[in-house]
Short mmCIF file of C-alpha atoms (C1' of nucleotides) in Angstrom, two decimals:
data_model
loop_
_atom_site.label_atom_id
_atom_site.label_comp_id
_atom_site.label_asym_id
_atom_site.label_seq_id
_atom_site.Cartn_x
_atom_site.Cartn_y
_atom_site.Cartn_z
CA MET A 1 8.79 76.75 119.55
CA ARG A 2 11.31 79.44 120.17
CA LYS A 3 14.25 78.32 118.14
CA LYS A 4 13.55 76.01 115.29
CA THR A 5 16.86 74.27 115.71
CA ARG A 6 18.07 74.91 119.21
CA ALA A 7 21.68 74.22 120.01
CA LEU A 8 22.18 70.49 119.68
CA SER A 9 22.48 68.88 123.05
CA ASP A 10 25.94 67.74 123.97
CA GLU A 11 24.66 64.25 124.64
CA ALA A 12 23.07 63.86 121.24
CA LEU A 13 26.15 65.21 119.58
CA SER A 14 28.37 62.84 121.51
CA LEU A 15 26.22 59.88 120.60
CA VAL A 16 26.40 60.65 116.90
CA ALA A 17 30.11 61.37 117.09
CA ARG A 18 30.65 58.13 118.95
CA ARG A 19 28.81 56.19 116.27
CA PHE A 20 31.01 57.70 113.60
CA ALA A 21 34.09 56.95 115.69
CA ILE A 22 33.11 53.30 115.81
CA LEU A 23 33.15 53.28 112.03
CA SER A 24 36.43 55.16 111.75
CA GLU A 25 38.69 52.12 112.02
CA PRO A 26 39.70 50.15 108.94
CA MET A 27 39.74 46.85 110.77
CA ARG A 28 36.21 47.36 112.06
CA LEU A 29 35.02 48.27 108.59
CA ARG A 30 36.71 45.16 107.32
CA LEU A 31 34.92 43.09 109.94
CA LEU A 32 31.56 44.58 109.07
CA HIS A 33 32.23 43.93 105.43
CA SER A 34 33.04 40.34 106.23
CA LEU A 35 29.71 40.06 107.97
CA VAL A 36 27.70 41.41 105.06
CA ASN A 37 26.68 37.93 103.97
CA GLY A 38 25.65 36.66 107.36
CA GLU A 39 27.05 35.66 110.71
CA LYS A 40 30.55 34.33 111.12
CA SER A 41 32.61 32.91 113.95
CA VAL A 42 35.51 34.83 115.41
CA ASN A 43 37.98 32.40 113.94
CA THR A 44 36.50 32.79 110.48
CA LEU A 45 36.74 36.54 110.85
CA VAL A 46 40.34 36.28 111.97
CA GLU A 47 41.13 34.38 108.81
CA SER A 48 39.13 36.55 106.46
CA THR A 49 40.56 39.79 107.81
CA GLY A 50 44.11 38.71 108.48
CA GLY A 51 44.13 40.27 111.94
CA THR A 52 45.29 38.70 115.14
CA GLN A 53 42.75 36.86 117.25
CA ALA A 54 43.10 39.30 120.13
CA ASN A 55 42.65 42.34 117.97
CA VAL A 56 39.66 40.95 116.09
CA SER A 57 38.03 39.95 119.34
CA ARG A 58 38.48 43.39 120.80
CA HIS A 59 37.11 45.15 117.75
CA LEU A 60 34.12 42.83 117.75
CA GLN A 61 33.59 43.76 121.37
CA THR A 62 33.63 47.41 120.43
CA LEU A 63 31.12 46.84 117.65
CA ALA A 64 28.91 44.82 119.97
CA ASP A 65 29.02 47.46 122.68
CA ALA A 66 27.87 49.98 120.13
CA GLY A 67 25.03 47.71 119.15
CA LEU A 68 26.24 47.31 115.60
CA VAL A 69 26.74 43.56 115.78
CA LYS A 70 25.07 40.76 117.69
CA ARG A 71 26.75 37.94 119.59
CA ARG A 72 25.54 34.38 119.52
CA LYS A 73 27.39 31.72 121.44
CA GLU A 74 27.23 28.15 120.26
CA GLY A 75 29.44 25.68 122.04
CA LEU A 76 33.00 26.85 121.88
CA GLN A 77 32.41 29.28 119.09
CA VAL A 78 30.94 32.75 119.10
CA PHE A 79 29.12 33.98 116.03
CA TYR A 80 28.77 37.63 115.23
CA SER A 81 26.26 39.18 112.86
CA VAL A 82 25.31 42.66 111.80
CA ALA A 83 22.61 44.04 114.07
CA ASP A 84 22.02 47.28 112.23
CA PRO A 85 22.01 47.03 108.44
CA SER A 86 21.86 50.81 108.13
CA ILE A 87 25.64 50.71 108.56
CA PHE A 88 25.92 49.58 105.00
CA ASP A 89 23.83 52.49 103.81
CA LEU A 90 26.26 54.74 105.65
CA CYS A 91 29.23 53.15 103.97
CA GLU A 92 27.63 53.37 100.57
CA LEU A 93 26.90 57.03 101.05
CA VAL A 94 30.50 57.67 102.03
CA CYS A 95 31.82 55.64 99.14
CA GLY A 96 29.64 57.54 96.71
CA SER A 97 30.81 60.83 98.11
CA LEU A 98 34.45 59.78 97.94
CA GLU A 99 34.08 58.61 94.36
CA LYS A 100 32.65 61.97 93.42
CA GLN A 101 35.56 63.74 95.08
CA LEU A 102 38.10 61.53 93.37
CA ALA A 103 36.42 62.03 90.03
CA GLN A 104 36.61 65.79 90.50
CA ARG A 105 40.24 65.70 91.46
CA ALA A 106 40.96 63.50 88.49
CA SER A 107 39.29 65.96 86.13
CA ILE A 108 41.37 68.76 87.59
CA PHE A 109 44.60 66.99 86.89
CA GLY A 110 43.59 65.75 83.51
CA MET B 1 35.40 38.38 87.83
CA ARG B 2 37.00 35.92 90.13
CA LYS B 3 35.83 37.04 93.51
CA LYS B 4 32.64 38.99 93.62
CA THR B 5 33.85 41.01 96.58
CA ARG B 6 37.59 40.78 96.71
CA ALA B 7 39.33 41.83 99.87
CA LEU B 8 38.80 45.53 100.22
CA SER B 9 41.91 47.43 99.43
CA ASP B 10 43.63 49.02 102.39
CA GLU B 11 43.54 52.38 100.69
CA ALA B 12 39.81 52.32 100.11
CA LEU B 13 39.22 51.19 103.64
CA SER B 14 41.43 53.93 105.00
CA LEU B 15 39.63 56.56 102.99
CA VAL B 16 36.25 55.51 104.29
CA ALA B 17 37.55 55.22 107.83
CA ARG B 18 39.11 58.65 107.55
CA ARG B 19 35.83 60.13 106.43
CA PHE B 20 34.06 58.66 109.41
CA ALA B 21 36.83 59.92 111.67
CA ILE B 22 36.28 63.44 110.40
CA LEU B 23 32.67 63.15 111.53
CA SER B 24 33.52 61.65 114.89
CA GLU B 25 34.09 64.92 116.71
CA PRO B 26 31.21 66.73 118.40
CA MET B 27 32.61 70.15 117.62
CA ARG B 28 32.92 69.35 113.94
CA LEU B 29 29.37 68.03 113.89
CA ARG B 30 28.28 71.22 115.60
CA LEU B 31 30.05 73.26 112.96
CA LEU B 32 28.45 71.34 110.13
CA HIS B 33 25.09 71.75 111.78
CA SER B 34 25.69 75.48 112.02
CA LEU B 35 26.36 75.51 108.31
CA VAL B 36 23.17 73.72 107.36
CA ASN B 37 21.47 76.97 106.39
CA GLY B 38 24.28 78.37 104.32
CA GLU B 39 27.76 79.78 104.59
CA LYS B 40 28.97 81.54 107.71
CA SER B 41 32.09 83.40 108.72
CA VAL B 42 34.52 81.94 111.22
CA ASN B 43 33.54 84.51 113.80
CA THR B 44 29.87 83.68 113.41
CA LEU B 45 30.70 80.02 113.87
CA VAL B 46 32.76 80.79 116.95
CA GLU B 47 29.75 82.52 118.45
CA SER B 48 27.19 79.93 117.41
CA THR B 49 29.23 76.99 118.65
CA GLY B 50 30.74 78.51 121.77
CA GLY B 51 34.21 77.27 120.88
CA THR B 52 37.43 79.24 120.92
CA GLN B 53 38.54 80.95 117.75
CA ALA B 54 41.65 78.80 117.44
CA ASN B 55 39.79 75.58 117.90
CA VAL B 56 37.01 76.46 115.50
CA SER B 57 39.54 77.51 112.91
CA ARG B 58 41.44 74.27 113.20
CA HIS B 59 38.33 72.14 112.95
CA LEU B 60 37.25 74.08 109.90
CA GLN B 61 40.65 73.40 108.43
CA THR B 62 40.18 69.70 109.05
CA LEU B 63 36.76 69.75 107.42
CA ALA B 64 38.12 71.69 104.47
CA ASP B 65 41.05 69.31 104.02
CA ALA B 66 38.55 66.48 103.88
CA GLY B 67 36.58 68.33 101.25
CA LEU B 68 33.48 68.58 103.40
CA VAL B 69 33.38 72.35 103.50
CA LYS B 70 34.41 75.10 101.12
CA ARG B 71 36.39 78.21 101.93
CA ARG B 72 35.58 81.60 100.49
CA LYS B 73 37.63 84.58 101.46
CA GLU B 74 36.07 88.02 101.35
CA GLY B 75 38.12 90.84 102.72
CA LEU B 76 39.11 90.06 106.25
CA GLN B 77 36.56 87.36 106.71
CA VAL B 78 36.52 83.78 105.59
CA PHE B 79 33.23 82.12 104.86
CA TYR B 80 32.76 78.40 105.07
CA SER B 81 29.97 76.41 103.51
CA VAL B 82 29.07 72.75 103.21
CA ALA B 83 30.63 71.26 100.11
CA ASP B 84 29.07 67.84 100.35
CA PRO B 85 25.42 67.78 101.44
CA SER B 86 25.51 64.00 101.70
CA ILE B 87 26.97 64.57 105.15
CA PHE B 88 23.52 65.43 106.36
CA ASP B 89 22.12 62.21 104.98
CA LEU B 90 24.81 60.41 106.94
CA CYS B 91 23.87 62.18 110.13
CA GLU B 92 20.19 61.50 109.61
CA LEU B 93 20.87 57.83 109.07
CA VAL B 94 22.88 57.69 112.26
CA CYS B 95 20.27 59.60 114.20
CA GLY B 96 17.55 57.28 112.97
CA SER B 97 19.59 54.27 113.94
CA LEU B 98 20.32 55.69 117.38
CA GLU B 99 16.68 56.51 117.95
CA LYS B 100 15.73 52.96 117.14
CA GLN B 101 18.32 51.65 119.57
CA LEU B 102 17.17 53.97 122.31
CA ALA B 103 13.55 53.03 121.70
CA GLN B 104 14.45 49.37 122.03
CA ARG B 105 16.35 49.92 125.25
CA ALA B 106 13.47 51.95 126.59
CA SER B 107 11.01 49.19 125.83
CA ILE B 108 13.24 46.73 127.63
CA PHE B 109 13.33 48.77 130.78
CA GLY B 110 9.82 50.11 130.73
"C1'" DT C 1 53.40 103.16 107.84
"C1'" DG C 2 50.98 101.81 112.15
"C1'" DA C 3 46.86 100.25 114.51
"C1'" DC C 4 43.19 97.20 114.23
"C1'" DT C 5 40.38 93.03 112.93
"C1'" DA C 6 39.71 88.30 111.29
"C1'" DT C 7 41.75 84.09 110.77
"C1'" DA C 8 45.52 80.66 110.94
"C1'" DT C 9 49.22 78.10 113.16
"C1'" DG C 10 53.35 76.48 116.17
"C1'" DC C 11 53.93 74.26 120.52
"C1'" DG C 12 53.15 71.54 124.58
"C1'" DC C 13 50.10 68.79 127.33
"C1'" DA C 14 46.71 65.35 128.28
"C1'" DA C 15 43.51 61.94 126.81
"C1'" DT C 16 42.26 58.40 123.77
"C1'" DG C 17 42.72 54.34 121.24
"C1'" DA C 18 44.99 50.56 118.52
"C1'" DC C 19 48.13 46.93 118.85
"C1'" DG C 20 51.08 42.92 120.55
"C1'" DC C 21 52.04 39.86 124.06
"C1'" DA C 22 50.81 37.03 127.51
"C1'" DT C 23 47.29 35.10 130.19
"C1'" DG C 24 42.54 34.13 131.70
"C1'" DT C 25 38.03 31.83 130.99
"C1'" DA C 26 34.51 28.85 129.10
"C1'" DG C 27 33.29 24.75 126.79
"C1'" DT C 28 34.50 20.16 124.76
"C1'" DT C 29 36.59 15.65 124.76
"C1'" DG C 30 39.38 12.04 126.42
"C1'" DC D 1 40.48 15.36 136.18
"C1'" DA D 2 43.74 16.89 132.20
"C1'" DA D 3 44.39 18.48 127.64
"C1'" DC D 4 42.67 21.03 124.04
"C1'" DT D 5 40.07 24.67 121.45
"C1'" DA D 6 37.77 29.17 120.84
"C1'" DC D 7 37.44 33.40 122.57
"C1'" DA D 8 38.21 37.35 125.89
"C1'" DT D 9 41.02 40.54 128.54
"C1'" DG D 10 44.79 42.92 131.44
"C1'" DC D 11 48.89 45.49 130.64
"C1'" DG D 12 52.42 48.29 128.50
"C1'" DT D 13 53.67 50.99 124.52
"C1'" DC D 14 53.23 53.96 120.76
"C1'" DA D 15 50.82 57.11 117.67
"C1'" DT D 16 47.12 60.24 117.07
"C1'" DT D 17 44.36 64.02 118.17
"C1'" DG D 18 41.84 67.71 120.64
"C1'" DC D 19 42.64 71.73 123.20
"C1'" DG D 20 44.60 76.12 125.19
"C1'" DC D 21 47.91 79.54 124.88
"C1'" DA D 22 50.51 82.54 122.50
"C1'" DT D 23 51.84 84.30 118.18
"C1'" DA D 24 51.90 84.76 113.15
"C1'" DT D 25 49.67 86.26 108.84
"C1'" DA D 26 46.57 88.77 105.89
"C1'" DG D 27 43.58 92.46 104.91
"C1'" DT D 28 41.51 97.13 106.10
"C1'" DC D 29 41.63 101.82 107.39
"C1'" DA D 30 43.43 106.17 109.26
#
DNA sequence: TGACTATATGCGCAATGACGCATGTAGTTG
DNA sequence: CAACTACATGCGTCATTGCGCATATAGTCA
């Protein structure tokens, strides 16, 4: 081994960045959160998130393309479910970090 | 408690999304990776990442605004260091998830 | 003060992505 | 087949953001 940590390959970096980008949209986070207790149909998700049908569908497509959710068709309806539970670990880590930051800021201001 | 998980507030959702957005840029990930072993000056980071000075500076600004890195000025130079090590946990989680996905795809095709 | 170095920033361009609207497609039921 | 439902998608628009270029600022040294 020459360099212990050689320059990260552009591809690897792009993959990781892309994964974070998928999670950088409030509506997609909302959808994932709605799916935390199991699969739901698109219509159910539309109602629980308050988004338009078109927008919800597109975001679900994005999540599915990234492999974060799974699609299951049953008759007229399509059910989506979380394919990669590690997403929630990610969100918890971020939330914890944000809480720490807010707590610090709060202590600064009083 | 009425609803165990009430609709996530827009503000909270935006904060989390914003945090993910910060991490969704390859150059910023590269910068953070360069900082894994301790603080570095902007010039050092320019060299180790291969970016332009202006671009590196701006990305560092973005990371600093988000509270992910700390700024320390010493004479002419400015040293940046990781302020929130949980970032690396995030990246490892994502990498692990991506590896799993790739392994699955590989097994499908071969 | 003036020259030099290290870093930051204003500006313009190009690419990306989210959204709404309308429409397309698949499946069900009569 | 026609009508209906659930979902997907093409298109146009708008806002955001990354980048390069040039320039500004801050600190050092002669």
